[in-house]
GROMACS .gro file of C-alpha atoms in nm:
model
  281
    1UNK     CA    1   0.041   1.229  -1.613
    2UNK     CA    2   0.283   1.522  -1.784
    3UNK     CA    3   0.475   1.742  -1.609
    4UNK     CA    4   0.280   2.063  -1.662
    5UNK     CA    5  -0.066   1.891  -1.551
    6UNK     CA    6   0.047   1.992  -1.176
    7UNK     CA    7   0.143   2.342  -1.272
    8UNK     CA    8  -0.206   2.387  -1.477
    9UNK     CA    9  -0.369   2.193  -1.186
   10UNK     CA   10  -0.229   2.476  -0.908
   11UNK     CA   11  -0.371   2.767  -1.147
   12UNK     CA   12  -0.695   2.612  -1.237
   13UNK     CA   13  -0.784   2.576  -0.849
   14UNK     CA   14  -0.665   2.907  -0.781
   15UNK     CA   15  -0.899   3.071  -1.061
   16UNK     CA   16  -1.173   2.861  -0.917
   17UNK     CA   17  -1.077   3.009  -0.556
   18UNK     CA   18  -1.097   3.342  -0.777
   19UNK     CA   19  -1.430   3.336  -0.861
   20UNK     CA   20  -1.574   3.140  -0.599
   21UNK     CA   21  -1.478   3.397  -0.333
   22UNK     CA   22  -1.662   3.691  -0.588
   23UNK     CA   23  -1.953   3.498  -0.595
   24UNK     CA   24  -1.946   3.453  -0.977
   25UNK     CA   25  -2.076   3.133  -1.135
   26UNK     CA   26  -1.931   2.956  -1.411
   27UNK     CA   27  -2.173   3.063  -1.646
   28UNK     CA   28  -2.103   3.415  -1.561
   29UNK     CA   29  -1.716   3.415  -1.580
   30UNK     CA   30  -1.807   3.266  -1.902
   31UNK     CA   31  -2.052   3.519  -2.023
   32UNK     CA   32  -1.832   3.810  -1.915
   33UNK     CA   33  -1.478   3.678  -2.060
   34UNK     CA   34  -1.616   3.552  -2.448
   35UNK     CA   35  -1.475   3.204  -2.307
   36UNK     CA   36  -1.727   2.902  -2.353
   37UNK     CA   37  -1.868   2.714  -2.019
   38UNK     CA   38  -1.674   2.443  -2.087
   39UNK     CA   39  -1.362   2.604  -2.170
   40UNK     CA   40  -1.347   2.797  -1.847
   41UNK     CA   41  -1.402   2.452  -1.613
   42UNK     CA   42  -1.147   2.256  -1.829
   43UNK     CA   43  -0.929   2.549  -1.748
   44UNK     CA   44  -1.049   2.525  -1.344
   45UNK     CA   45  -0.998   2.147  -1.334
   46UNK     CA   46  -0.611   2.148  -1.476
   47UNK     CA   47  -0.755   1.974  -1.838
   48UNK     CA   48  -0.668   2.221  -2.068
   49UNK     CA   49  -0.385   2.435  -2.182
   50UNK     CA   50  -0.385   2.763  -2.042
   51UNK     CA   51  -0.288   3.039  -2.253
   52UNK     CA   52  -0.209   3.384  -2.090
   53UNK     CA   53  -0.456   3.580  -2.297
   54UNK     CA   54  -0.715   3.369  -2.065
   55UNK     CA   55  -0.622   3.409  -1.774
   56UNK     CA   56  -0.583   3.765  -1.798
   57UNK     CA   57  -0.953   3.843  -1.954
   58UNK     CA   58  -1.041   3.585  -1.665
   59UNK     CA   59  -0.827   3.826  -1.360
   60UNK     CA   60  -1.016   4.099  -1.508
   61UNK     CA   61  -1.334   3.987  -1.462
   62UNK     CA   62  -1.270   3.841  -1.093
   63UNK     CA   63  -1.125   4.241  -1.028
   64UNK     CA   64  -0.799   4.110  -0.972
   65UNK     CA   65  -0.532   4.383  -0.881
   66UNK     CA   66  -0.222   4.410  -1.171
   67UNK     CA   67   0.037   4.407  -0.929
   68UNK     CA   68  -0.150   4.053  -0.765
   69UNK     CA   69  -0.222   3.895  -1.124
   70UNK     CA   70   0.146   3.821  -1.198
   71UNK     CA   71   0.151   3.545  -1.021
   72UNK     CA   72  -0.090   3.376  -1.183
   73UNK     CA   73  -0.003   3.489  -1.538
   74UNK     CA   74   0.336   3.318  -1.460
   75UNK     CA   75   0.197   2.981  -1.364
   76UNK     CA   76  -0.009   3.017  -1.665
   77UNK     CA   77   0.354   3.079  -1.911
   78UNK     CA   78   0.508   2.795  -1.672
   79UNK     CA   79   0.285   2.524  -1.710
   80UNK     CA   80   0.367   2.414  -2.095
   81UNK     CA   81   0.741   2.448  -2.039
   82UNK     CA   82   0.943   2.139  -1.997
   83UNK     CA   83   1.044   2.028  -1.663
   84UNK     CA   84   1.466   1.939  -1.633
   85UNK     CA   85   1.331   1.621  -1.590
   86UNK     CA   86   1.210   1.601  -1.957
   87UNK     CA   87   1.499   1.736  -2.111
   88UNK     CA   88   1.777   1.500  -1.927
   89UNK     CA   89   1.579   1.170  -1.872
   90UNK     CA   90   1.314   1.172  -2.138
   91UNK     CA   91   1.182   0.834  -2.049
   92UNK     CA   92   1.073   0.892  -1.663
   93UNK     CA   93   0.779   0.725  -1.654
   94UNK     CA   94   0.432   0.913  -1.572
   95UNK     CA   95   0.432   0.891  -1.213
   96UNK     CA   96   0.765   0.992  -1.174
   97UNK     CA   97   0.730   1.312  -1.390
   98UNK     CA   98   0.447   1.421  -1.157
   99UNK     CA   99   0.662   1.326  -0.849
  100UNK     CA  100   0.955   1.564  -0.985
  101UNK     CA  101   0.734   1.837  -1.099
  102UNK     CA  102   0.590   1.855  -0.750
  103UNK     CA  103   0.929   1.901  -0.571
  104UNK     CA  104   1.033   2.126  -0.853
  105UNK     CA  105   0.748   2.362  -0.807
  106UNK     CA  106   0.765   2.313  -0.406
  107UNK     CA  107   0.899   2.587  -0.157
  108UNK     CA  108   0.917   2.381   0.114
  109UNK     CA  109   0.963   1.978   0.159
  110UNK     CA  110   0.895   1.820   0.489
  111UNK     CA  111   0.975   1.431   0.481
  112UNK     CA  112   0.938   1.149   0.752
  113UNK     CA  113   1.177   0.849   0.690
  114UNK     CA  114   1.187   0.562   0.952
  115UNK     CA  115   1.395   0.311   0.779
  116UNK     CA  116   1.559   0.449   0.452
  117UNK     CA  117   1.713   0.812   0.433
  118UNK     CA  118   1.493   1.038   0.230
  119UNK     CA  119   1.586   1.010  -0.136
  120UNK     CA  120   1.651   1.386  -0.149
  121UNK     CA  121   1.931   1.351   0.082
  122UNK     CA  122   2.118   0.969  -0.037
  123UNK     CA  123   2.458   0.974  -0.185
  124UNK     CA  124   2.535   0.792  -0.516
  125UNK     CA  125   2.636   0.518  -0.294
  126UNK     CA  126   2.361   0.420  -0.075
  127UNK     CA  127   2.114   0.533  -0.378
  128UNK     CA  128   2.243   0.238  -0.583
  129UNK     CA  129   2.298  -0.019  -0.300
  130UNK     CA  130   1.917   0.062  -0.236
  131UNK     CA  131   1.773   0.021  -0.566
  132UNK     CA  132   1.970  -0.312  -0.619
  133UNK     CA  133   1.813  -0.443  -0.340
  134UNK     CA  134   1.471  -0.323  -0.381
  135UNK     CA  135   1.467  -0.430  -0.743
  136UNK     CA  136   1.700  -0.698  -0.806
  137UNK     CA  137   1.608  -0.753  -1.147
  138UNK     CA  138   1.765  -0.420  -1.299
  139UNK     CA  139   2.029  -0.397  -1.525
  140UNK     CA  140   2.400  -0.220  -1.454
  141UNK     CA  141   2.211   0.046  -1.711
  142UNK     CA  142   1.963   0.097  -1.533
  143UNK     CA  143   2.140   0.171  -1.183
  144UNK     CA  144   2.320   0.423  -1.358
  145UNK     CA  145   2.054   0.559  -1.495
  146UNK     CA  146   1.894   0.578  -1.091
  147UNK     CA  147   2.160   0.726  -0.957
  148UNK     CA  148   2.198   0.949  -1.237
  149UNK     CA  149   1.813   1.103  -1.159
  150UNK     CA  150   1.869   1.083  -0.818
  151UNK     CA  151   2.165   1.313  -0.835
  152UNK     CA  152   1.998   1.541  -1.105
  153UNK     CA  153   1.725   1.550  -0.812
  154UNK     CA  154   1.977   1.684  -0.531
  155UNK     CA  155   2.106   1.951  -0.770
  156UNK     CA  156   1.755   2.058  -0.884
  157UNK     CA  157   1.660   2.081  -0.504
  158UNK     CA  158   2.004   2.307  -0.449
  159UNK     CA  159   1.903   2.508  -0.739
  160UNK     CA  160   1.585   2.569  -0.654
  161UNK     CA  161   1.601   2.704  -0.304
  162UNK     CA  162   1.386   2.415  -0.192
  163UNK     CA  163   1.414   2.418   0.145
  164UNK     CA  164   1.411   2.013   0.288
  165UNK     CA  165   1.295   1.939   0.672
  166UNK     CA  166   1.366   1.568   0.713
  167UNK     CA  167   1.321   1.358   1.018
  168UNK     CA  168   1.460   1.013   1.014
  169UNK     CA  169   1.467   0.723   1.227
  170UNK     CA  170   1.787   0.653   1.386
  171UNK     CA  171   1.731   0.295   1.261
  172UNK     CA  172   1.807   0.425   0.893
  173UNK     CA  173   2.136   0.603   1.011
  174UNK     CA  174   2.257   0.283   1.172
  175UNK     CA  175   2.093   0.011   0.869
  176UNK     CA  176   2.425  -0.060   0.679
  177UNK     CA  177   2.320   0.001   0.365
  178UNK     CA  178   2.615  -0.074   0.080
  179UNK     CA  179   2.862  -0.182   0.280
  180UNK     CA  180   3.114   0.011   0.562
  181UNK     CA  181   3.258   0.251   0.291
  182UNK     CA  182   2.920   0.383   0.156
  183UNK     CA  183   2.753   0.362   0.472
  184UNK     CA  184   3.002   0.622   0.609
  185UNK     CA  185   3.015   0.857   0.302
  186UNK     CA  186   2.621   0.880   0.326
  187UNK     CA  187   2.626   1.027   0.688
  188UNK     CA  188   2.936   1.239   0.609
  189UNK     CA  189   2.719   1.353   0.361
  190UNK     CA  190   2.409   1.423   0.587
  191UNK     CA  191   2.609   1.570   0.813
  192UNK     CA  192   2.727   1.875   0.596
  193UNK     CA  193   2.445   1.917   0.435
  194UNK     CA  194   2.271   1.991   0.779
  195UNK     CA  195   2.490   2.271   0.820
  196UNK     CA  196   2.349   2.489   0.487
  197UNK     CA  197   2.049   2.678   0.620
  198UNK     CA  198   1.808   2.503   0.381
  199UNK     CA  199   1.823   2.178   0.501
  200UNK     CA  200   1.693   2.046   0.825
  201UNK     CA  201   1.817   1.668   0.942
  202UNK     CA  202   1.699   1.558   1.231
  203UNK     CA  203   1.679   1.178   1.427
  204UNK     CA  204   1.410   1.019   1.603
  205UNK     CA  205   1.551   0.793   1.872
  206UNK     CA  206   1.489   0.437   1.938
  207UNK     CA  207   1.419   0.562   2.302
  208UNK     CA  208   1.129   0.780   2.183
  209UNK     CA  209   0.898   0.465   2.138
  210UNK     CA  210   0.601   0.422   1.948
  211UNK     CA  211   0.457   0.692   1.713
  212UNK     CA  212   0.151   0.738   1.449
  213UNK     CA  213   0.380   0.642   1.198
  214UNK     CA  214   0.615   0.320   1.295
  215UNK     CA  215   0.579   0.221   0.970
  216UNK     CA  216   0.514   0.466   0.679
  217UNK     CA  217   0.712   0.717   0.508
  218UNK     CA  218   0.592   1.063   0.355
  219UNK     CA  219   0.685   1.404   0.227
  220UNK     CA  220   0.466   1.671   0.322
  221UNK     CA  221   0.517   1.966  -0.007
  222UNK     CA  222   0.435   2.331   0.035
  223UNK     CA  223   0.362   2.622  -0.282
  224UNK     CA  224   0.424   2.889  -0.145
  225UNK     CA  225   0.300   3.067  -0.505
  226UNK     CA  226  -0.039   2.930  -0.495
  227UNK     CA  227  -0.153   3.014  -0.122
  228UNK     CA  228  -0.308   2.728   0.041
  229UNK     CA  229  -0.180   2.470  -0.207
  230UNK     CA  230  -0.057   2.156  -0.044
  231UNK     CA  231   0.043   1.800  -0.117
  232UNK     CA  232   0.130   1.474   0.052
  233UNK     CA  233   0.360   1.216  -0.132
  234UNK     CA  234   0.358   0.803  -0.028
  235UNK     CA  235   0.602   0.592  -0.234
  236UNK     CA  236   0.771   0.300  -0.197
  237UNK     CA  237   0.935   0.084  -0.505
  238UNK     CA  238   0.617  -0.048  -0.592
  239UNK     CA  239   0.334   0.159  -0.498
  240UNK     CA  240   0.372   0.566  -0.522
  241UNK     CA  241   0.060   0.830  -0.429
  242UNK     CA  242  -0.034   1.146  -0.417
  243UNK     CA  243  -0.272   1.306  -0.106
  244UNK     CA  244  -0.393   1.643  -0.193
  245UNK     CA  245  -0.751   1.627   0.034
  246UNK     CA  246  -0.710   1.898   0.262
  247UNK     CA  247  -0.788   1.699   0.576
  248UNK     CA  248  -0.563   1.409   0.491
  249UNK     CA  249  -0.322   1.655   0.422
  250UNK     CA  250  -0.391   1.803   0.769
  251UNK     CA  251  -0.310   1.463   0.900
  252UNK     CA  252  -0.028   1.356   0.800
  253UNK     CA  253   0.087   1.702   0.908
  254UNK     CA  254  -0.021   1.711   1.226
  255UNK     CA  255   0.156   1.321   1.235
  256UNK     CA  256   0.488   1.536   1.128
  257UNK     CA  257   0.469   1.820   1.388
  258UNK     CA  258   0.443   1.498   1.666
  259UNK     CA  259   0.732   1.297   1.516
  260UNK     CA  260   0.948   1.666   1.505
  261UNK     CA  261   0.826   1.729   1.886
  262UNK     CA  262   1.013   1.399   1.997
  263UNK     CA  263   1.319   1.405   1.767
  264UNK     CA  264   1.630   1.538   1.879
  265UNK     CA  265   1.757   1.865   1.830
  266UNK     CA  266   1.963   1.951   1.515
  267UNK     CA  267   2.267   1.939   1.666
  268UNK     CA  268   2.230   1.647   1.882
  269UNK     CA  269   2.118   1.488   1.588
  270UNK     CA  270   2.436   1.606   1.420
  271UNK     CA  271   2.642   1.427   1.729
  272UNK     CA  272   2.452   1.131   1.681
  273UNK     CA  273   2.518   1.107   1.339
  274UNK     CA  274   2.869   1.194   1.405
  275UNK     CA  275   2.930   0.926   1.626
  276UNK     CA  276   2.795   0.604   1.427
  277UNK     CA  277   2.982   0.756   1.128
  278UNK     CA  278   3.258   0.756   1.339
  279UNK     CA  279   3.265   0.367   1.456
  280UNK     CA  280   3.246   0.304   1.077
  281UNK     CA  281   3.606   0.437   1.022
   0.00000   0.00000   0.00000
């Protein structure tokens, strides 16, 4: 799956949402636009390239306000362009590209991490010591090529105004993961990037006890620019999927608003992290 499939997906269902809500058929957007049936659900289902002329004739026949059809005519000159992903690792595979076009286009990223720190927030460090372990069969190559994405990631979250809410378990703040030396660099790390105002780290204790979610991690992604858009993402190193039904969705965020009720504070979570970093000095 390409990069822009997402970005045509997101405008597709929100023409659909369009005409659905005006009571117009597909046969009738159709008949009033010059577009062919088919042409106007390939655009709907995120199958076919969207060019802007379309979508405009198609705003005008749904009665859509200039001022509110912007936002659509710029998802619609968006979705063909090349993600950064493209241009600086050409040869992410499928599933990744889709991955990194969803936090690209995201406003808001809330993740759930019980064992492993969320791969938005590891350090070159504990980013390589992970992979190595998870896939012992890679090449020095291709660890630098990892922790070369995963750092293009970070910056791409930075420049994007993304902003990250991650609870973790305290077990992945004390796992040593690379050794003393890396270990301590990666909560140095977490614990000045908690202090910009887009990023939200917080720890939930061993004395909390049992949760929905003991054992599974997930990032919850908002889009802000297509209203009602969400997204849940499941990976691990062998297995990574996608959750866009809007009760599943529902559940996994209701499972994060319960796991964010029983973590600590911010800054208790700051003086926890603080501490263990501390006794690795």
């Amino acid at each position: 799956m390409s990069g822009p499939s997402l970005r045509r997906r997101q405008l597709g269902a929100a023409l659909r949402e369009l005409r659905m809500a005006r009571g117009i058929t597909v046969l009738e957007a159709a008949r009033q636009t010059s577009l062919s049936t088919p042409t106007v659900s390939r655009i709907e289902n995120g199958v076919r390239r969207v060019r802007p002329v379309d979508v405009r004739v198609l705003l005008a026949a749904y009665g859509v306000d200039p001022a509110e059809a912007g936002r659509y005519l710029e998802l619609a000159e968006e979705a063909d362009r090349p993600g950064w992903w493209e241009r600086a690792q050409p040869s992410v595979s499928q599933v990744g590209a889709y991955q990194l076009e969803m936090e690209s286009t995201a406003t808001e990223l809330r993740s759930w991490h019980p064992e492993l720190l969320p791969p938005l927030a590891q350090t070159d460090g504990y980013l390589r010591a992970v992979r190595a372990a998870a896939l012992p069969g890679l090449s020095a190559e291709e660890l630098d090529e990892a922790v070369r994405l995963g750092r293009l990631r970070r910056e791409a979250l930075s420049d994007n105004g993304v902003r990250l809410v991650s609870v973790v378990g305290e077990g992945a703040l004390r796992r040593l993961v690379g050794g003393a030396r890396e270990m301590r660099d990666q909560l140095d790390w977490l614990l000045v990037a908690g202090q910009q105002p887009e990023i939200s780290i917080r720890v939930l204790p061993f004395h909390s006890g049992a949760h929905p979610s003991m054992e599974s991690a997930f990032t919850l992604l908002g889009f802000d620019d297509v209203p009602g858009r969400s997204a849940v993402w499941l990976e691990n190193d062998r297995v990574a999927q996608v959750v866009e039904h809007a009760e599943d969705v529902e559940h996994y965020a209701a499972t994060f608003d319960l796991l964010s009720w029983s973590a600590l504070s911010e800054a208790d979570s700051a003086r926890l992290i603080d501490t263990i970093a501390a006794g690795l000095r």
